[in-house]
């Protein structure tokens, strides 16, 4: 799909130029915080770093993560232990990005980018380089806090909860009272030499705990290390001509082959991946490499994850693509599965409803600007296209 990427965040390179003019109380609170942590954003010893992190729920480790940083720039590689798949997120200095289990990489734009930047500013403690405005005192998480409002033009505003005695952070509310409001609670700090770091934290509504592991300050991290990983699923584009599909009411039904086995599938731009029925997956010889859950309007459903050696549609072949399978038939018109983001992510797809055809092209061979119609920038960070709409 053609994606228009807008660099939102070039001003971040000059974040330290935001010279804060703080009231005495805010200055005192900031001084307490810096004394408590023993470091601040921009310190030479922490300009680059590498660390590990685990995500647990109860006694179960759900994810293991590797984090590499250069200042605000970062890349986080995550291993989903149960699912047996890898994904990554990061910030190059020009854009935030997300790469899924197939290595399909998309930019984060709009609200997801604003949220990501706010989190980045908080966890790197770059918020200490921005103006602090004390807005109130509040008792939360069984403790009294001074609440400081922090703003940066490209990020959502934040309300940071600061212990008035020690200067430690208790948490942060990103986009308070907004549509993207997110609360992060700092569970604990840990000492590493003469410095303190946030060691355990959680999203306020979640039981998952993020726990910091090893820290390597000054690790040899380069800008190239922070770029997205290579794509693992790959297309072999053999036919750029339209081929027939079947339209039934509001459904687009296509024929495709998985590992050489033909099936009938619904094309679903709202599906975050390729989902196959359990019966079809067995016919196609798919083996589970891990387990996960899929979510729909009907709730959560347990699914398996497998690797399809070939996925052929209209003579074009997608190789080594990870797919989800397990539920029963999806629909009487397309009983064998749904074709979503994994099909659309790295191809240029055109549906001609008038002539009932589908066309799959190599995106490098298409000039999106020459394609007629209304062009809309969408966010694809969760595998489904979303955009702002005013009614």
Tab-separated table of C-alpha atoms in Angstrom:
chain	number	residue	atom	x	y	z
A	1	UNK	CA	0.000	0.000	0.000
A	2	UNK	CA	1.186	3.529	-0.651
A	3	UNK	CA	1.951	5.321	2.612
A	4	UNK	CA	2.656	9.019	2.942
A	5	UNK	CA	5.142	9.591	5.762
A	6	UNK	CA	5.386	13.022	7.340
A	7	UNK	CA	8.361	13.816	9.557
A	8	UNK	CA	6.680	15.281	12.631
A	9	UNK	CA	9.509	15.412	15.071
A	10	UNK	CA	12.550	17.215	13.672
A	11	UNK	CA	12.427	19.695	16.533
A	12	UNK	CA	13.345	16.927	18.975
A	13	UNK	CA	17.013	17.262	18.113
A	14	UNK	CA	16.871	20.645	19.786
A	15	UNK	CA	14.843	19.682	22.817
A	16	UNK	CA	17.461	20.984	25.208
A	17	UNK	CA	16.945	24.463	23.741
A	18	UNK	CA	13.580	24.676	25.523
A	19	UNK	CA	14.957	26.726	28.403
A	20	UNK	CA	12.399	26.327	31.191
A	21	UNK	CA	11.465	29.334	33.272
A	22	UNK	CA	10.107	27.605	36.359
A	23	UNK	CA	8.559	28.930	39.508
A	24	UNK	CA	10.590	28.382	42.670
A	25	UNK	CA	8.440	25.435	43.757
A	26	UNK	CA	8.858	23.701	40.411
A	27	UNK	CA	12.607	24.367	40.456
A	28	UNK	CA	12.889	22.889	43.940
A	29	UNK	CA	10.905	19.817	42.922
A	30	UNK	CA	13.034	19.360	39.806
A	31	UNK	CA	16.229	19.638	41.862
A	32	UNK	CA	14.918	16.949	44.229
A	33	UNK	CA	14.184	14.669	41.299
A	34	UNK	CA	17.649	15.101	39.774
A	35	UNK	CA	19.261	14.482	43.155
A	36	UNK	CA	17.147	11.350	43.620
A	37	UNK	CA	18.023	9.784	40.248
A	38	UNK	CA	21.642	10.976	40.117
A	39	UNK	CA	21.454	11.629	36.368
A	40	UNK	CA	19.552	13.605	33.794
A	41	UNK	CA	18.786	13.478	30.092
A	42	UNK	CA	21.860	14.330	28.032
A	43	UNK	CA	24.454	13.019	30.495
A	44	UNK	CA	27.500	11.852	28.547
A	45	UNK	CA	27.578	8.451	30.271
A	46	UNK	CA	24.022	7.681	29.105
A	47	UNK	CA	24.039	9.058	25.572
A	48	UNK	CA	23.910	5.467	24.334
A	49	UNK	CA	22.606	2.437	26.189
A	50	UNK	CA	21.406	-1.122	25.819
A	51	UNK	CA	19.107	-2.850	28.271
A	52	UNK	CA	16.831	-5.836	28.647
A	53	UNK	CA	13.253	-5.936	29.908
A	54	UNK	CA	10.700	-8.612	30.709
A	55	UNK	CA	6.931	-8.317	30.650
A	56	UNK	CA	5.192	-10.573	33.147
A	57	UNK	CA	1.619	-11.282	34.159
A	58	UNK	CA	1.548	-12.983	37.509
A	59	UNK	CA	4.240	-15.663	37.393
A	60	UNK	CA	4.185	-15.907	33.591
A	61	UNK	CA	6.790	-14.199	31.427
A	62	UNK	CA	4.933	-12.982	28.334
A	63	UNK	CA	7.658	-11.016	26.551
A	64	UNK	CA	11.410	-10.549	26.604
A	65	UNK	CA	12.671	-7.283	25.176
A	66	UNK	CA	15.960	-5.760	24.085
A	67	UNK	CA	16.143	-1.962	24.082
A	68	UNK	CA	18.828	0.080	22.345
A	69	UNK	CA	18.999	3.861	22.661
A	70	UNK	CA	20.786	6.963	21.458
A	71	UNK	CA	19.196	9.776	23.435
A	72	UNK	CA	15.532	9.873	22.423
A	73	UNK	CA	16.139	7.520	19.510
A	74	UNK	CA	15.481	3.841	20.192
A	75	UNK	CA	14.600	0.387	18.941
A	76	UNK	CA	12.803	-2.213	21.067
A	77	UNK	CA	12.868	-5.821	19.861
A	78	UNK	CA	10.207	-7.988	21.530
A	79	UNK	CA	9.928	-11.756	21.698
A	80	UNK	CA	6.413	-12.999	22.471
A	81	UNK	CA	7.254	-16.111	24.483
A	82	UNK	CA	3.905	-17.883	24.092
A	83	UNK	CA	3.336	-16.948	20.457
A	84	UNK	CA	6.917	-17.641	19.390
A	85	UNK	CA	7.066	-14.501	17.245
A	86	UNK	CA	9.130	-11.319	17.163
A	87	UNK	CA	8.171	-7.695	16.610
A	88	UNK	CA	9.888	-4.337	16.948
A	89	UNK	CA	9.090	-0.682	17.521
A	90	UNK	CA	11.356	2.318	17.319
A	91	UNK	CA	12.097	5.966	16.655
A	92	UNK	CA	14.695	7.021	14.093
A	93	UNK	CA	14.594	10.735	14.845
A	94	UNK	CA	12.326	11.355	11.861
A	95	UNK	CA	9.501	8.932	12.561
A	96	UNK	CA	8.161	6.310	14.911
A	97	UNK	CA	7.676	2.893	13.350
A	98	UNK	CA	6.308	-0.560	14.102
A	99	UNK	CA	7.429	-3.854	12.528
A	100	UNK	CA	5.236	-6.950	12.933
A	101	UNK	CA	6.047	-10.666	13.040
A	102	UNK	CA	6.523	-10.741	9.251
A	103	UNK	CA	8.830	-7.746	9.239
A	104	UNK	CA	6.162	-5.540	7.640
A	105	UNK	CA	7.032	-2.049	8.848
A	106	UNK	CA	4.686	0.932	9.032
A	107	UNK	CA	5.072	4.464	10.408
A	108	UNK	CA	3.130	5.672	13.412
A	109	UNK	CA	1.345	8.906	12.564
A	110	UNK	CA	-1.095	11.167	14.354
A	111	UNK	CA	-2.156	10.211	17.875
A	112	UNK	CA	-0.034	7.016	18.143
A	113	UNK	CA	3.073	9.083	17.345
A	114	UNK	CA	2.111	11.700	19.937
A	115	UNK	CA	1.617	8.992	22.564
A	116	UNK	CA	4.909	7.313	21.675
A	117	UNK	CA	6.805	10.579	21.944
A	118	UNK	CA	5.252	11.350	25.333
A	119	UNK	CA	6.306	7.918	26.657
A	120	UNK	CA	9.783	8.430	25.225
A	121	UNK	CA	10.141	11.819	26.910
A	122	UNK	CA	9.033	10.337	30.228
A	123	UNK	CA	11.200	7.207	30.299
A	124	UNK	CA	14.340	9.011	29.084
A	125	UNK	CA	13.598	11.760	31.618
A	126	UNK	CA	13.809	14.321	28.829
A	127	UNK	CA	10.794	15.956	30.479
A	128	UNK	CA	13.299	17.549	32.871
A	129	UNK	CA	14.422	19.693	29.911
A	130	UNK	CA	10.900	21.063	29.409
A	131	UNK	CA	8.981	23.659	31.455
A	132	UNK	CA	7.331	22.264	34.584
A	133	UNK	CA	4.022	23.723	35.708
A	134	UNK	CA	2.682	22.560	39.074
A	135	UNK	CA	-1.090	22.151	38.755
A	136	UNK	CA	-2.203	20.500	42.005
A	137	UNK	CA	-1.518	18.054	44.806
A	138	UNK	CA	-3.209	14.658	44.614
A	139	UNK	CA	-3.308	11.441	46.626
A	140	UNK	CA	-2.858	8.496	44.285
A	141	UNK	CA	-1.413	4.981	44.494
A	142	UNK	CA	-1.614	5.292	48.295
A	143	UNK	CA	0.729	8.301	48.404
A	144	UNK	CA	0.568	12.101	48.174
A	145	UNK	CA	2.023	13.576	44.974
A	146	UNK	CA	2.657	16.939	43.411
A	147	UNK	CA	1.242	16.901	39.881
A	148	UNK	CA	3.323	18.661	37.242
A	149	UNK	CA	2.030	19.411	33.749
A	150	UNK	CA	4.608	19.076	30.974
A	151	UNK	CA	4.037	19.925	27.323
A	152	UNK	CA	6.004	19.470	24.100
A	153	UNK	CA	4.506	20.602	20.764
A	154	UNK	CA	4.711	17.225	18.984
A	155	UNK	CA	3.627	15.070	21.937
A	156	UNK	CA	0.477	14.723	23.980
A	157	UNK	CA	0.563	16.775	27.200
A	158	UNK	CA	1.526	14.901	30.349
A	159	UNK	CA	0.680	15.153	34.029
A	160	UNK	CA	3.624	13.759	35.971
A	161	UNK	CA	3.173	12.600	39.576
A	162	UNK	CA	6.229	13.577	41.635
A	163	UNK	CA	6.869	12.631	45.269
A	164	UNK	CA	7.238	16.036	46.973
A	165	UNK	CA	9.658	14.617	49.549
A	166	UNK	CA	12.028	12.478	47.465
A	167	UNK	CA	11.473	13.776	43.944
A	168	UNK	CA	10.800	10.250	42.614
A	169	UNK	CA	8.190	9.786	39.915
A	170	UNK	CA	5.029	7.941	40.882
A	171	UNK	CA	3.675	7.810	37.357
A	172	UNK	CA	2.363	9.837	34.446
A	173	UNK	CA	-0.950	10.453	32.717
A	174	UNK	CA	-0.531	11.032	28.989
A	175	UNK	CA	-3.212	13.090	27.223
A	176	UNK	CA	-5.173	13.643	30.462
A	177	UNK	CA	-8.945	13.713	29.826
A	178	UNK	CA	-8.274	13.241	26.108
A	179	UNK	CA	-9.315	10.469	23.742
A	180	UNK	CA	-5.884	8.821	24.066
A	181	UNK	CA	-5.539	9.102	27.853
A	182	UNK	CA	-3.006	6.576	29.136
A	183	UNK	CA	-1.847	6.134	32.730
A	184	UNK	CA	1.537	4.624	33.589
A	185	UNK	CA	2.340	3.766	37.210
A	186	UNK	CA	5.941	3.584	38.375
A	187	UNK	CA	6.036	0.556	40.674
A	188	UNK	CA	9.662	0.792	41.773
A	189	UNK	CA	13.120	2.272	41.185
A	190	UNK	CA	16.414	0.456	41.409
A	191	UNK	CA	19.936	1.643	42.144
A	192	UNK	CA	22.746	1.019	39.670
A	193	UNK	CA	25.941	2.487	41.097
A	194	UNK	CA	25.228	6.120	41.933
A	195	UNK	CA	22.173	6.282	39.663
A	196	UNK	CA	18.532	5.281	40.075
A	197	UNK	CA	16.357	4.050	37.219
A	198	UNK	CA	12.685	3.147	36.907
A	199	UNK	CA	12.885	-0.634	37.297
A	200	UNK	CA	9.234	-1.730	37.367
A	201	UNK	CA	6.212	-0.059	35.812
A	202	UNK	CA	2.751	-0.883	34.507
A	203	UNK	CA	-0.155	0.562	32.637
A	204	UNK	CA	-2.630	1.471	35.341
A	205	UNK	CA	-5.459	-0.729	34.032
A	206	UNK	CA	-3.246	-3.769	33.356
A	207	UNK	CA	-1.842	-6.630	35.437
A	208	UNK	CA	1.285	-6.792	33.271
A	209	UNK	CA	4.506	-5.617	34.902
A	210	UNK	CA	7.430	-4.305	32.853
A	211	UNK	CA	10.704	-5.092	34.653
A	212	UNK	CA	14.099	-3.655	33.768
A	213	UNK	CA	16.942	-6.170	33.471
A	214	UNK	CA	20.549	-5.490	32.518
A	215	UNK	CA	21.703	-1.950	31.727
A	216	UNK	CA	24.787	-1.273	29.621
A	217	UNK	CA	25.440	2.460	29.739
A	218	UNK	CA	27.627	3.684	26.903
A	219	UNK	CA	26.955	0.570	24.797
A	220	UNK	CA	28.170	0.868	21.175
A	221	UNK	CA	24.825	1.710	19.539
A	222	UNK	CA	24.741	3.329	16.090
A	223	UNK	CA	21.925	5.060	14.210
A	224	UNK	CA	21.819	2.120	11.796
A	225	UNK	CA	21.091	-0.214	14.723
A	226	UNK	CA	17.858	1.678	15.338
A	227	UNK	CA	16.368	1.164	11.893
A	228	UNK	CA	13.609	-1.449	11.375
A	229	UNK	CA	14.584	-5.114	10.966
A	230	UNK	CA	14.548	-6.705	7.500
A	231	UNK	CA	11.275	-8.054	6.163
A	232	UNK	CA	11.014	-11.837	6.566
A	233	UNK	CA	7.935	-12.509	4.418
A	234	UNK	CA	8.623	-11.705	0.768
A	235	UNK	CA	6.572	-11.338	-2.400
A	236	UNK	CA	7.278	-12.844	-5.799
A	237	UNK	CA	5.186	-10.623	-8.082
A	238	UNK	CA	4.453	-12.660	-11.211
A	239	UNK	CA	1.194	-11.135	-12.457
A	240	UNK	CA	0.330	-7.432	-12.356
A	241	UNK	CA	-2.911	-7.880	-14.324
A	242	UNK	CA	-6.378	-7.861	-12.716
A	243	UNK	CA	-7.895	-11.270	-11.973
A	244	UNK	CA	-11.520	-12.179	-11.193
A	245	UNK	CA	-13.048	-12.187	-7.715
A	246	UNK	CA	-16.569	-12.814	-6.474
A	247	UNK	CA	-18.699	-10.131	-4.846
A	248	UNK	CA	-21.546	-11.292	-2.596
A	249	UNK	CA	-23.423	-8.455	-0.967
A	250	UNK	CA	-20.815	-6.572	1.049
A	251	UNK	CA	-18.187	-9.319	0.834
A	252	UNK	CA	-15.164	-9.704	-1.418
A	253	UNK	CA	-14.395	-13.412	-1.934
A	254	UNK	CA	-11.104	-14.523	-3.470
A	255	UNK	CA	-9.467	-17.835	-4.289
A	256	UNK	CA	-5.944	-18.421	-2.988
A	257	UNK	CA	-3.590	-21.320	-2.308
A	258	UNK	CA	-1.750	-21.911	0.956
A	259	UNK	CA	1.097	-24.402	0.605
A	260	UNK	CA	-0.532	-25.413	-2.694
A	261	UNK	CA	-3.995	-26.046	-1.180
A	262	UNK	CA	-6.813	-23.916	-2.614
A	263	UNK	CA	-9.393	-22.186	-0.448
A	264	UNK	CA	-12.031	-19.446	-0.496
A	265	UNK	CA	-11.260	-16.372	1.592
A	266	UNK	CA	-12.824	-13.062	2.533
A	267	UNK	CA	-10.743	-9.960	1.838
A	268	UNK	CA	-10.903	-7.942	5.061
A	269	UNK	CA	-8.946	-4.681	5.310
A	270	UNK	CA	-9.893	-4.547	8.994
A	271	UNK	CA	-8.141	-7.829	9.819
A	272	UNK	CA	-4.697	-7.385	11.369
A	273	UNK	CA	-3.220	-10.460	9.646
A	274	UNK	CA	-4.183	-13.587	7.702
A	275	UNK	CA	-6.558	-15.828	9.681
A	276	UNK	CA	-7.352	-19.371	8.555
A	277	UNK	CA	-9.943	-21.826	9.785
A	278	UNK	CA	-8.561	-24.755	11.735
A	279	UNK	CA	-9.889	-27.234	9.166
A	280	UNK	CA	-8.218	-25.454	6.261
A	281	UNK	CA	-4.942	-25.047	8.185
A	282	UNK	CA	-4.841	-28.808	8.710
A	283	UNK	CA	-5.466	-29.420	4.995
A	284	UNK	CA	-2.629	-27.021	4.176
A	285	UNK	CA	-0.270	-28.825	6.563
A	286	UNK	CA	0.341	-25.872	8.874
A	287	UNK	CA	2.084	-26.615	12.175
A	288	UNK	CA	1.756	-24.422	15.253
A	289	UNK	CA	4.905	-22.572	16.311
A	290	UNK	CA	3.089	-20.700	19.069
A	291	UNK	CA	-0.240	-19.641	20.486
A	292	UNK	CA	-2.084	-16.345	20.803
A	293	UNK	CA	-5.541	-14.767	20.888
A	294	UNK	CA	-7.512	-13.001	18.190
A	295	UNK	CA	-10.016	-10.268	18.957
A	296	UNK	CA	-13.173	-9.372	17.087
A	297	UNK	CA	-16.603	-7.912	17.718
A	298	UNK	CA	-17.506	-11.291	19.191
A	299	UNK	CA	-14.727	-11.270	21.793
A	300	UNK	CA	-11.406	-13.083	22.195
A	301	UNK	CA	-10.629	-16.476	20.702
A	302	UNK	CA	-7.580	-18.682	21.137
A	303	UNK	CA	-5.588	-19.243	17.936
A	304	UNK	CA	-2.370	-20.916	16.825
A	305	UNK	CA	0.400	-19.311	14.790
A	306	UNK	CA	2.174	-21.056	11.941
A	307	UNK	CA	4.419	-20.342	8.995
A	308	UNK	CA	3.002	-20.730	5.490
A	309	UNK	CA	5.790	-21.527	3.047
A	310	UNK	CA	3.746	-20.150	0.141
A	311	UNK	CA	0.587	-18.088	-0.165
A	312	UNK	CA	-0.430	-17.783	-3.825
A	313	UNK	CA	-3.077	-15.352	-5.071
A	314	UNK	CA	-3.587	-14.318	-8.689
A	315	UNK	CA	-0.305	-16.058	-9.619
A	316	UNK	CA	1.585	-13.836	-7.156
A	317	UNK	CA	3.308	-15.680	-4.316
A	318	UNK	CA	3.959	-14.487	-0.764
A	319	UNK	CA	6.705	-16.632	0.789
A	320	UNK	CA	7.351	-17.488	4.455
A	321	UNK	CA	4.416	-15.582	5.916
A	322	UNK	CA	3.223	-16.132	9.468
A	323	UNK	CA	-0.522	-16.739	9.703
A	324	UNK	CA	-3.040	-17.361	12.476
A	325	UNK	CA	-5.424	-20.309	12.546
A	326	UNK	CA	-7.764	-22.243	14.778
A	327	UNK	CA	-11.351	-20.958	14.662
A	328	UNK	CA	-14.102	-22.681	12.748
A	329	UNK	CA	-15.483	-21.510	9.416
A	330	UNK	CA	-15.523	-17.730	9.076
A	331	UNK	CA	-18.400	-17.252	6.651
A	332	UNK	CA	-20.453	-19.338	4.227
A	333	UNK	CA	-19.080	-17.259	1.320
A	334	UNK	CA	-15.446	-17.477	2.415
A	335	UNK	CA	-15.265	-20.321	4.897
A	336	UNK	CA	-11.513	-20.841	4.856
A	337	UNK	CA	-10.330	-17.563	6.336
A	338	UNK	CA	-9.776	-13.811	6.264
A	339	UNK	CA	-7.072	-12.019	4.279
A	340	UNK	CA	-5.960	-8.847	6.034
A	341	UNK	CA	-2.845	-6.843	6.767
A	342	UNK	CA	-0.276	-9.528	5.910
A	343	UNK	CA	-1.660	-9.645	2.352
A	344	UNK	CA	-1.933	-5.873	1.963
A	345	UNK	CA	1.139	-4.649	3.838
A	346	UNK	CA	3.794	-4.948	1.161
A	347	UNK	CA	1.764	-4.912	-2.050
A	348	UNK	CA	-0.294	-2.412	-4.027
A	349	UNK	CA	-3.833	-3.803	-4.131
A	350	UNK	CA	-6.651	-2.476	-6.307
A	351	UNK	CA	-10.242	-3.715	-6.050
A	352	UNK	CA	-12.452	-2.941	-9.050
A	353	UNK	CA	-16.009	-3.406	-7.809
A	354	UNK	CA	-17.518	-2.510	-11.182
A	355	UNK	CA	-15.713	-5.298	-12.999
A	356	UNK	CA	-15.270	-7.691	-10.014
A	357	UNK	CA	-11.488	-7.890	-10.250
A	358	UNK	CA	-8.513	-7.687	-7.913
A	359	UNK	CA	-5.057	-6.487	-8.915
A	360	UNK	CA	-1.844	-7.051	-6.930
A	361	UNK	CA	1.252	-5.083	-7.941
A	362	UNK	CA	4.782	-4.511	-6.748
A	363	UNK	CA	4.542	-1.186	-4.850
A	364	UNK	CA	7.950	-0.130	-6.195
A	365	UNK	CA	6.511	-0.289	-9.728
A	366	UNK	CA	3.519	1.954	-8.980
A	367	UNK	CA	3.393	5.726	-8.644
A	368	UNK	CA	0.618	6.301	-6.071
A	369	UNK	CA	0.286	9.912	-7.191
A	370	UNK	CA	-0.878	8.758	-10.611
A	371	UNK	CA	-3.714	6.665	-9.166
A	372	UNK	CA	-7.100	8.349	-9.403
A	373	UNK	CA	-9.331	8.748	-6.375
A	374	UNK	CA	-9.185	10.275	-2.912
A	375	UNK	CA	-5.861	9.697	-1.144
A	376	UNK	CA	-6.055	9.467	2.657
A	377	UNK	CA	-3.148	9.021	5.077
A	378	UNK	CA	-3.953	6.250	7.552
A	379	UNK	CA	-2.355	4.891	10.692
A	380	UNK	CA	-1.527	1.184	10.417
A	381	UNK	CA	0.282	0.629	13.709
A	382	UNK	CA	-2.146	-2.105	14.815
A	383	UNK	CA	-2.579	-3.673	11.383
A	384	UNK	CA	-5.901	-1.970	10.678
A	385	UNK	CA	-6.248	1.324	8.771
A	386	UNK	CA	-7.570	4.199	10.873
A	387	UNK	CA	-7.844	7.904	10.136
A	388	UNK	CA	-9.443	11.017	11.559
A	389	UNK	CA	-13.003	11.730	10.484
A	390	UNK	CA	-15.224	14.697	11.252
A	391	UNK	CA	-18.977	14.118	11.333
